[in-house]
């Protein structure tokens, strides 16, 4: 094989000189910062859609036998209209359950963690002019667009949107005759294939950029933890998404061209039959790494914001990196823990319990290191920091509740109950979304050149924290009482008699939580136009992106910076004029070799 | 408000509940430690312009401590869970004397095949009753779970039983009991279509004599074919 | 790692491989997982099938024709290597010749595959139907055989098609002199992809047609 040194980077700088048309600049831009912003608007929109679906669903759960408020404006395919109001149909409820999960995971949280921040931060934090493959990067955004359109369209086709759950368990998902959903399911699966393609294109880009385009001096263990997290996430996406794509395509074939990968041909299970459990194995082989795709970047943002907000280096940087790597590795060998009660050989359950419980170890390491970062710090409680601290506090709950289901005997009882719903939301909302809000408050000035309003930001934080806990903490209790997931009406069950009031409180708080999102949205859009002009480095942060103007110009640097220090150097005793030390300044100051202590 | 586990009637349930409370204790302790620590740090180290943060990159000793302690707890918990799991799920440990039923899930009902008076499935005195599961309390019960269409999940909260019924799989068996007579329900715990929410069947654990009487009445009703 | 006062340091060494090639390697890792998903499903379904429902390959498929096709694809890998060597050696005529050869052989492979599909479908072997003739009597077999067969070979064929399109484009560029002067990177990257597709076929041929 021919060897060559890394590509000289200079193209982006040349491009900068050309004036660009509006279309090239904002719509079909290859600038990683513009693409990141496109992803941000896209994902915020779908975050709102996902939230709306959740609120509708919650109303049905709280008052299962009563008509929907404003149900009259919904079409007949979603509600049954009676004289005293419009009642939600079970098919619409199933669609809500399915599409809330699907939209949040695939169109909101995942692309917001990766599409937005991997794009924005990797080149800026590594000191590169742009991504390795800018045009591929643009393509990865534009493949998300049809996914979004198909998803929205699926609500209005005959039969409504997909209704077999976001996990798409076959044969329910594969046989339209058993759900009444035909087109909606296929549209969603096609959307999923687009999401997979986008994610793979993105991952190729991020991985290549991290491997080959680091600025001089930016050694592996001088990379900011955000970049580490996004890098590992990209590897997970690269290896997990294609398996989902393959499975999704097989499921499409089951529905359209008469194959039977996942459909047993009859109840007796004769020789011709496909295997429903094969779907689950494929789905969760993807699905568990996906869980980490959804949390690792959040861990990266949190580590970074906590260091900046505490004015201290990240406690145990190397331990943090190794914890990320081991979580990612373990993520590929634990998928069976979603299937303890699935009919899978119980002996396999043993192996999956052990590997699953071991994920608690790196998670604990991370949590304690975050606390170590705050310890003896000089805490600056701006909105971004509040959300980062909130992440640690909420992720801890989500992590701890995970121990219950990892213990197989306990999982027998809590599997498929609201306990699981509580758990996943503590991880995905209390975890991922808190960190995402933190990241938006933190990097907004760099992205748009203006500051977000701090007062509104703090109000948003406290509203979110309180309402989030009022919504999701009681779900542990409802789950303990035995409430099954995804039920349209629980009133027929004797063991669920006592949960009505709790469910109503949850729903009321959920509406408030949804509404508090609009406070954020107002702050966000208002600040884009009217926010205070942002300085280059509003938080006194040490990573490279803060050494360029806010927002950085096309190509980021006129000259590639040289890196001398680790990524999170705060309150260094030899630096007296300020309490931070940029990665690319003061080569004379001695900082510890990457992460040793 | 009802935020607790429903009353337990089964032998397995004792261990499951015990494990639940043990984990709640351990995680509760960790919860207090972490959340308390965070709040304490927020108050104690709240920023002031006059102070400078303590400059440190971490401590290898602490890293080892907070790696080893969770790991040890995990190993013990995992080992104990595995033993309990094996006792409940390992078919080699299923009791010989258990009374066997077949339960067939289909959209949206549970059909129970009874072994009849001879207490053996697959004989001519078997009979089937829709959405009613009767069995003798205080005796071991084994259910062969089948599904005719999609995946359903057989869930009886008070007996701490949950198991998916998978179409095409004819080897799923579960073992449980109810130590005392009681009236419960089978709920479906796996989304199985439009009627998922109403896929429930009544469960009655009878004293033995009552069970025999009920069975006799069923046989009489069915003409004893 | 302190006191590093050097001013003009070279970029951090990545893999000492140019970026596009790293990108292709990374992309191929993803492709490996895609085919692993399909092949893994095939293995699970085949070994989960009851005896005698899964036909012997030779009962349904024309193994000889496909063996010839496999040979074709291996040849195209050789011509691809030749094209790259020519590009490195500044041999403009060689580039054109070998790229054209690779494109044509790849297209030939596709042609044979289309012919094969056509024949199979005429014999009622489709993704949702399976018929074997045993002792002159038609018997049904597991439709999963057809489901997996068409999915795996179909997706491989799709990859060949993409490859042929790129090769055709590269050939046109060759005639315009794009690859002259040692500009061999594009050909090398395309070659990586092409060899990968070839390798996948050898695995598929073995497990679908031979075993
Ligand atoms: Cu998982
Ligand atoms: Cu159900």
PDB file of C-alpha atoms in Angstrom, chain B:
ATOM      1  CA  UNK B   1     -52.090   6.570  45.194  1.00  0.00           C
ATOM      2  CA  UNK B   2     -50.643   3.130  44.991  1.00  0.00           C
ATOM      3  CA  UNK B   3     -46.916   3.103  44.519  1.00  0.00           C
ATOM      4  CA  UNK B   4     -46.004  -0.282  45.812  1.00  0.00           C
ATOM      5  CA  UNK B   5     -45.756  -3.805  44.554  1.00  0.00           C
ATOM      6  CA  UNK B   6     -49.122  -5.556  44.637  1.00  0.00           C
ATOM      7  CA  UNK B   7     -49.532  -8.219  47.348  1.00  0.00           C
ATOM      8  CA  UNK B   8     -47.596 -11.314  46.515  1.00  0.00           C
ATOM      9  CA  UNK B   9     -49.111 -14.809  46.483  1.00  0.00           C
ATOM     10  CA  UNK B  10     -46.334 -16.899  44.976  1.00  0.00           C
ATOM     11  CA  UNK B  11     -43.233 -18.639  46.253  1.00  0.00           C
ATOM     12  CA  UNK B  12     -41.024 -17.134  43.562  1.00  0.00           C
ATOM     13  CA  UNK B  13     -42.476 -13.764  44.386  1.00  0.00           C
ATOM     14  CA  UNK B  14     -40.887 -13.831  47.843  1.00  0.00           C
ATOM     15  CA  UNK B  15     -37.381 -13.973  46.424  1.00  0.00           C
ATOM     16  CA  UNK B  16     -38.147 -11.535  43.644  1.00  0.00           C
ATOM     17  CA  UNK B  17     -39.577  -9.017  46.080  1.00  0.00           C
ATOM     18  CA  UNK B  18     -36.700  -9.543  48.463  1.00  0.00           C
ATOM     19  CA  UNK B  19     -34.234  -8.879  45.649  1.00  0.00           C
ATOM     20  CA  UNK B  20     -36.237  -5.818  44.641  1.00  0.00           C
ATOM     21  CA  UNK B  21     -35.985  -4.344  48.121  1.00  0.00           C
ATOM     22  CA  UNK B  22     -32.292  -5.215  48.426  1.00  0.00           C
ATOM     23  CA  UNK B  23     -31.586  -3.381  45.180  1.00  0.00           C
ATOM     24  CA  UNK B  24     -33.776  -0.501  46.280  1.00  0.00           C
ATOM     25  CA  UNK B  25     -31.725  -0.287  49.476  1.00  0.00           C
ATOM     26  CA  UNK B  26     -28.395  -0.332  47.647  1.00  0.00           C
ATOM     27  CA  UNK B  27     -29.419   2.065  44.931  1.00  0.00           C
ATOM     28  CA  UNK B  28     -31.185   4.243  47.481  1.00  0.00           C
ATOM     29  CA  UNK B  29     -27.935   4.570  49.365  1.00  0.00           C
ATOM     30  CA  UNK B  30     -26.068   5.435  46.173  1.00  0.00           C
ATOM     31  CA  UNK B  31     -28.839   7.889  45.313  1.00  0.00           C
ATOM     32  CA  UNK B  32     -28.487   9.721  48.619  1.00  0.00           C
ATOM     33  CA  UNK B  33     -24.712   9.719  48.275  1.00  0.00           C
ATOM     34  CA  UNK B  34     -24.696  11.128  44.746  1.00  0.00           C
ATOM     35  CA  UNK B  35     -27.554  13.608  45.014  1.00  0.00           C
ATOM     36  CA  UNK B  36     -26.481  14.692  48.483  1.00  0.00           C
ATOM     37  CA  UNK B  37     -22.922  15.148  47.269  1.00  0.00           C
ATOM     38  CA  UNK B  38     -24.032  17.213  44.320  1.00  0.00           C
ATOM     39  CA  UNK B  39     -26.180  19.495  46.459  1.00  0.00           C
ATOM     40  CA  UNK B  40     -23.447  19.842  49.054  1.00  0.00           C
ATOM     41  CA  UNK B  41     -20.878  20.760  46.387  1.00  0.00           C
ATOM     42  CA  UNK B  42     -23.283  23.251  44.834  1.00  0.00           C
ATOM     43  CA  UNK B  43     -23.632  25.034  48.133  1.00  0.00           C
ATOM     44  CA  UNK B  44     -20.107  24.608  49.441  1.00  0.00           C
ATOM     45  CA  UNK B  45     -18.186  25.474  46.255  1.00  0.00           C
ATOM     46  CA  UNK B  46     -20.453  28.121  44.827  1.00  0.00           C
ATOM     47  CA  UNK B  47     -18.267  30.497  42.861  1.00  0.00           C
ATOM     48  CA  UNK B  48     -16.946  33.792  44.162  1.00  0.00           C
ATOM     49  CA  UNK B  49     -14.570  36.061  42.245  1.00  0.00           C
ATOM     50  CA  UNK B  50     -12.113  36.076  45.143  1.00  0.00           C
ATOM     51  CA  UNK B  51     -11.484  32.345  45.208  1.00  0.00           C
ATOM     52  CA  UNK B  52      -9.586  30.105  42.837  1.00  0.00           C
ATOM     53  CA  UNK B  53     -10.503  26.484  42.275  1.00  0.00           C
ATOM     54  CA  UNK B  54      -8.244  23.736  43.517  1.00  0.00           C
ATOM     55  CA  UNK B  55      -6.002  22.633  40.622  1.00  0.00           C
ATOM     56  CA  UNK B  56      -6.015  18.860  40.295  1.00  0.00           C
ATOM     57  CA  UNK B  57      -6.252  16.322  37.489  1.00  0.00           C
ATOM     58  CA  UNK B  58      -7.641  13.564  39.667  1.00  0.00           C
ATOM     59  CA  UNK B  59      -6.473  10.836  41.909  1.00  0.00           C
ATOM     60  CA  UNK B  60      -5.522   7.334  40.878  1.00  0.00           C
ATOM     61  CA  UNK B  61      -6.323   6.018  44.322  1.00  0.00           C
ATOM     62  CA  UNK B  62      -9.865   7.358  44.188  1.00  0.00           C
ATOM     63  CA  UNK B  63     -10.321   5.944  40.674  1.00  0.00           C
ATOM     64  CA  UNK B  64      -9.429   2.515  41.983  1.00  0.00           C
ATOM     65  CA  UNK B  65     -11.737   2.888  44.961  1.00  0.00           C
ATOM     66  CA  UNK B  66     -14.760   3.854  42.937  1.00  0.00           C
ATOM     67  CA  UNK B  67     -14.056   1.198  40.352  1.00  0.00           C
ATOM     68  CA  UNK B  68     -13.624  -1.642  42.810  1.00  0.00           C
ATOM     69  CA  UNK B  69     -16.511  -0.925  45.176  1.00  0.00           C
ATOM     70  CA  UNK B  70     -19.224  -0.874  42.511  1.00  0.00           C
ATOM     71  CA  UNK B  71     -17.594  -3.879  40.816  1.00  0.00           C
ATOM     72  CA  UNK B  72     -17.723  -5.926  44.018  1.00  0.00           C
ATOM     73  CA  UNK B  73     -21.346  -5.005  44.692  1.00  0.00           C
ATOM     74  CA  UNK B  74     -22.178  -5.845  41.090  1.00  0.00           C
ATOM     75  CA  UNK B  75     -20.518  -9.246  41.223  1.00  0.00           C
ATOM     76  CA  UNK B  76     -22.364 -10.206  44.387  1.00  0.00           C
ATOM     77  CA  UNK B  77     -25.673  -8.893  43.108  1.00  0.00           C
ATOM     78  CA  UNK B  78     -25.158 -10.511  39.717  1.00  0.00           C
ATOM     79  CA  UNK B  79     -24.244 -13.842  41.279  1.00  0.00           C
ATOM     80  CA  UNK B  80     -27.266 -13.851  43.543  1.00  0.00           C
ATOM     81  CA  UNK B  81     -29.582 -12.763  40.715  1.00  0.00           C
ATOM     82  CA  UNK B  82     -28.231 -15.516  38.518  1.00  0.00           C
ATOM     83  CA  UNK B  83     -28.923 -18.149  41.175  1.00  0.00           C
ATOM     84  CA  UNK B  84     -32.473 -16.957  41.724  1.00  0.00           C
ATOM     85  CA  UNK B  85     -33.059 -16.752  37.984  1.00  0.00           C
ATOM     86  CA  UNK B  86     -31.824 -20.291  37.526  1.00  0.00           C
ATOM     87  CA  UNK B  87     -34.119 -21.551  40.272  1.00  0.00           C
ATOM     88  CA  UNK B  88     -37.117 -19.966  38.586  1.00  0.00           C
ATOM     89  CA  UNK B  89     -36.396 -20.494  34.912  1.00  0.00           C
ATOM     90  CA  UNK B  90     -34.223 -23.580  34.551  1.00  0.00           C
ATOM     91  CA  UNK B  91     -36.530 -26.293  33.229  1.00  0.00           C
ATOM     92  CA  UNK B  92     -34.416 -29.040  34.780  1.00  0.00           C
ATOM     93  CA  UNK B  93     -35.462 -27.680  38.146  1.00  0.00           C
ATOM     94  CA  UNK B  94     -39.169 -27.666  37.364  1.00  0.00           C
ATOM     95  CA  UNK B  95     -41.051 -29.882  39.811  1.00  0.00           C
ATOM     96  CA  UNK B  96     -42.125 -33.330  38.619  1.00  0.00           C
ATOM     97  CA  UNK B  97     -45.517 -33.178  40.275  1.00  0.00           C
ATOM     98  CA  UNK B  98     -46.668 -29.937  38.699  1.00  0.00           C
ATOM     99  CA  UNK B  99     -50.064 -29.651  37.093  1.00  0.00           C
ATOM    100  CA  UNK B 100     -49.630 -28.672  33.447  1.00  0.00           C
ATOM    101  CA  UNK B 101     -51.786 -26.338  31.383  1.00  0.00           C
ATOM    102  CA  UNK B 102     -51.466 -24.847  27.937  1.00  0.00           C
ATOM    103  CA  UNK B 103     -52.301 -21.184  27.500  1.00  0.00           C
ATOM    104  CA  UNK B 104     -52.726 -19.890  23.974  1.00  0.00           C
ATOM    105  CA  UNK B 105     -52.685 -16.164  23.379  1.00  0.00           C
ATOM    106  CA  UNK B 106     -54.316 -14.674  20.336  1.00  0.00           C
ATOM    107  CA  UNK B 107     -55.664 -11.245  19.481  1.00  0.00           C
ATOM    108  CA  UNK B 108     -57.096 -10.470  22.079  1.00  0.00           C
ATOM    109  CA  UNK B 109     -57.831 -13.360  24.358  1.00  0.00           C
ATOM    110  CA  UNK B 110     -56.213 -16.084  26.404  1.00  0.00           C
ATOM    111  CA  UNK B 111     -57.427 -19.615  25.790  1.00  0.00           C
ATOM    112  CA  UNK B 112     -56.608 -22.082  28.508  1.00  0.00           C
ATOM    113  CA  UNK B 113     -56.339 -25.779  27.770  1.00  0.00           C
ATOM    114  CA  UNK B 114     -56.998 -27.856  30.876  1.00  0.00           C
ATOM    115  CA  UNK B 115     -55.552 -31.321  31.345  1.00  0.00           C
ATOM    116  CA  UNK B 116     -58.871 -32.611  32.665  1.00  0.00           C
ATOM    117  CA  UNK B 117     -59.427 -35.074  35.441  1.00  0.00           C
ATOM    118  CA  UNK B 118     -56.500 -37.292  34.449  1.00  0.00           C
ATOM    119  CA  UNK B 119     -54.234 -34.254  34.859  1.00  0.00           C
ATOM    120  CA  UNK B 120     -52.394 -35.079  31.642  1.00  0.00           C
ATOM    121  CA  UNK B 121     -52.398 -32.798  28.599  1.00  0.00           C
ATOM    122  CA  UNK B 122     -53.022 -34.246  25.185  1.00  0.00           C
ATOM    123  CA  UNK B 123     -55.585 -36.774  26.312  1.00  0.00           C
ATOM    124  CA  UNK B 124     -59.247 -36.954  25.372  1.00  0.00           C
ATOM    125  CA  UNK B 125     -60.538 -35.347  28.549  1.00  0.00           C
ATOM    126  CA  UNK B 126     -58.696 -32.090  27.878  1.00  0.00           C
ATOM    127  CA  UNK B 127     -60.981 -29.092  27.613  1.00  0.00           C
ATOM    128  CA  UNK B 128     -60.547 -25.459  26.692  1.00  0.00           C
ATOM    129  CA  UNK B 129     -61.972 -22.387  28.362  1.00  0.00           C
ATOM    130  CA  UNK B 130     -61.702 -18.893  26.990  1.00  0.00           C
ATOM    131  CA  UNK B 131     -60.317 -16.119  29.198  1.00  0.00           C
ATOM    132  CA  UNK B 132     -60.594 -18.109  32.414  1.00  0.00           C
ATOM    133  CA  UNK B 133     -57.649 -19.664  34.133  1.00  0.00           C
ATOM    134  CA  UNK B 134     -58.441 -21.799  37.166  1.00  0.00           C
ATOM    135  CA  UNK B 135     -55.871 -23.785  39.059  1.00  0.00           C
ATOM    136  CA  UNK B 136     -55.422 -25.257  42.510  1.00  0.00           C
ATOM    137  CA  UNK B 137     -53.677 -23.067  45.066  1.00  0.00           C
ATOM    138  CA  UNK B 138     -50.753 -24.484  46.973  1.00  0.00           C
ATOM    139  CA  UNK B 139     -49.700 -26.694  44.068  1.00  0.00           C
ATOM    140  CA  UNK B 140     -47.041 -26.265  41.448  1.00  0.00           C
ATOM    141  CA  UNK B 141     -48.317 -25.162  38.085  1.00  0.00           C
ATOM    142  CA  UNK B 142     -46.587 -25.297  34.734  1.00  0.00           C
ATOM    143  CA  UNK B 143     -47.945 -23.376  31.780  1.00  0.00           C
ATOM    144  CA  UNK B 144     -47.006 -24.116  28.184  1.00  0.00           C
ATOM    145  CA  UNK B 145     -47.274 -20.749  26.500  1.00  0.00           C
ATOM    146  CA  UNK B 146     -48.287 -20.501  22.874  1.00  0.00           C
ATOM    147  CA  UNK B 147     -49.360 -17.738  20.558  1.00  0.00           C
ATOM    148  CA  UNK B 148     -51.397 -17.989  17.425  1.00  0.00           C
ATOM    149  CA  UNK B 149     -50.616 -14.647  15.839  1.00  0.00           C
ATOM    150  CA  UNK B 150     -48.275 -12.071  17.363  1.00  0.00           C
ATOM    151  CA  UNK B 151     -46.184 -11.843  20.498  1.00  0.00           C
ATOM    152  CA  UNK B 152     -48.186 -11.524  23.702  1.00  0.00           C
ATOM    153  CA  UNK B 153     -46.865 -11.448  27.217  1.00  0.00           C
ATOM    154  CA  UNK B 154     -48.443 -13.491  29.970  1.00  0.00           C
ATOM    155  CA  UNK B 155     -48.417 -11.347  33.100  1.00  0.00           C
ATOM    156  CA  UNK B 156     -50.011 -12.062  36.470  1.00  0.00           C
ATOM    157  CA  UNK B 157     -48.809  -9.273  38.776  1.00  0.00           C
ATOM    158  CA  UNK B 158     -49.752 -10.904  42.081  1.00  0.00           C
ATOM    159  CA  UNK B 159     -47.881 -14.076  41.155  1.00  0.00           C
ATOM    160  CA  UNK B 160     -44.824 -12.218  39.810  1.00  0.00           C
ATOM    161  CA  UNK B 161     -45.076 -14.101  36.535  1.00  0.00           C
ATOM    162  CA  UNK B 162     -44.276 -12.634  33.163  1.00  0.00           C
ATOM    163  CA  UNK B 163     -43.340 -14.440  30.000  1.00  0.00           C
ATOM    164  CA  UNK B 164     -43.719 -13.662  26.310  1.00  0.00           C
ATOM    165  CA  UNK B 165     -45.732 -16.048  24.171  1.00  0.00           C
ATOM    166  CA  UNK B 166     -44.114 -16.164  20.755  1.00  0.00           C
ATOM    167  CA  UNK B 167     -45.833 -17.471  17.637  1.00  0.00           C
ATOM    168  CA  UNK B 168     -43.843 -20.271  16.100  1.00  0.00           C
ATOM    169  CA  UNK B 169     -42.162 -21.237  19.367  1.00  0.00           C
ATOM    170  CA  UNK B 170     -43.619 -24.287  21.057  1.00  0.00           C
ATOM    171  CA  UNK B 171     -41.089 -24.751  23.817  1.00  0.00           C
ATOM    172  CA  UNK B 172     -41.854 -21.901  26.186  1.00  0.00           C
ATOM    173  CA  UNK B 173     -42.788 -23.163  29.634  1.00  0.00           C
ATOM    174  CA  UNK B 174     -43.136 -21.356  32.935  1.00  0.00           C
ATOM    175  CA  UNK B 175     -43.493 -22.593  36.460  1.00  0.00           C
ATOM    176  CA  UNK B 176     -45.218 -20.821  39.324  1.00  0.00           C
ATOM    177  CA  UNK B 177     -47.716 -21.297  42.125  1.00  0.00           C
ATOM    178  CA  UNK B 178     -50.156 -19.427  44.286  1.00  0.00           C
ATOM    179  CA  UNK B 179     -49.779 -20.362  47.910  1.00  0.00           C
ATOM    180  CA  UNK B 180     -53.247 -19.240  48.800  1.00  0.00           C
ATOM    181  CA  UNK B 181     -56.531 -19.057  46.950  1.00  0.00           C
ATOM    182  CA  UNK B 182     -57.065 -15.761  45.243  1.00  0.00           C
ATOM    183  CA  UNK B 183     -58.613 -13.904  42.369  1.00  0.00           C
ATOM    184  CA  UNK B 184     -56.193 -12.348  39.876  1.00  0.00           C
ATOM    185  CA  UNK B 185     -55.938 -11.391  36.214  1.00  0.00           C
ATOM    186  CA  UNK B 186     -53.775 -12.246  33.276  1.00  0.00           C
ATOM    187  CA  UNK B 187     -52.741  -9.004  31.632  1.00  0.00           C
ATOM    188  CA  UNK B 188     -50.935  -8.788  28.319  1.00  0.00           C
ATOM    189  CA  UNK B 189     -47.682  -6.939  28.778  1.00  0.00           C
ATOM    190  CA  UNK B 190     -46.488  -6.838  25.171  1.00  0.00           C
ATOM    191  CA  UNK B 191     -48.052  -4.503  22.629  1.00  0.00           C
ATOM    192  CA  UNK B 192     -50.019  -6.849  20.413  1.00  0.00           C
ATOM    193  CA  UNK B 193     -52.364  -4.640  18.419  1.00  0.00           C
ATOM    194  CA  UNK B 194     -55.492  -2.566  18.851  1.00  0.00           C
ATOM    195  CA  UNK B 195     -56.956  -4.632  21.660  1.00  0.00           C
ATOM    196  CA  UNK B 196     -53.728  -4.990  23.619  1.00  0.00           C
ATOM    197  CA  UNK B 197     -55.195  -3.005  26.494  1.00  0.00           C
ATOM    198  CA  UNK B 198     -58.202  -5.277  26.907  1.00  0.00           C
ATOM    199  CA  UNK B 199     -56.467  -8.602  26.513  1.00  0.00           C
ATOM    200  CA  UNK B 200     -57.223  -9.777  30.009  1.00  0.00           C
ATOM    201  CA  UNK B 201     -58.416 -13.008  31.489  1.00  0.00           C
ATOM    202  CA  UNK B 202     -59.533 -13.879  34.966  1.00  0.00           C
ATOM    203  CA  UNK B 203     -57.336 -16.072  37.111  1.00  0.00           C
ATOM    204  CA  UNK B 204     -58.696 -18.042  40.015  1.00  0.00           C
ATOM    205  CA  UNK B 205     -56.528 -19.963  42.424  1.00  0.00           C
ATOM    206  CA  UNK B 206     -58.909 -22.364  44.205  1.00  0.00           C
ATOM    207  CA  UNK B 207     -58.524 -24.549  47.199  1.00  0.00           C
ATOM    208  CA  UNK B 208     -58.079 -28.061  45.785  1.00  0.00           C
ATOM    209  CA  UNK B 209     -61.625 -29.201  46.511  1.00  0.00           C
ATOM    210  CA  UNK B 210     -63.076 -26.103  44.872  1.00  0.00           C
ATOM    211  CA  UNK B 211     -60.887 -26.638  41.834  1.00  0.00           C
ATOM    212  CA  UNK B 212     -62.088 -30.214  41.465  1.00  0.00           C
ATOM    213  CA  UNK B 213     -65.666 -29.050  41.781  1.00  0.00           C
ATOM    214  CA  UNK B 214     -65.147 -26.338  39.189  1.00  0.00           C
ATOM    215  CA  UNK B 215     -63.513 -28.810  36.832  1.00  0.00           C
ATOM    216  CA  UNK B 216     -66.370 -31.238  37.252  1.00  0.00           C
ATOM    217  CA  UNK B 217     -68.846 -28.487  36.428  1.00  0.00           C
ATOM    218  CA  UNK B 218     -66.936 -27.655  33.272  1.00  0.00           C
ATOM    219  CA  UNK B 219     -66.795 -31.257  32.171  1.00  0.00           C
ATOM    220  CA  UNK B 220     -70.516 -31.550  32.737  1.00  0.00           C
ATOM    221  CA  UNK B 221     -71.162 -28.382  30.754  1.00  0.00           C
ATOM    222  CA  UNK B 222     -69.084 -29.588  27.833  1.00  0.00           C
ATOM    223  CA  UNK B 223     -70.988 -32.834  27.748  1.00  0.00           C
ATOM    224  CA  UNK B 224     -67.900 -34.645  28.912  1.00  0.00           C
ATOM    225  CA  UNK B 225     -66.759 -35.421  25.339  1.00  0.00           C
TER     226      UNK B 225
END
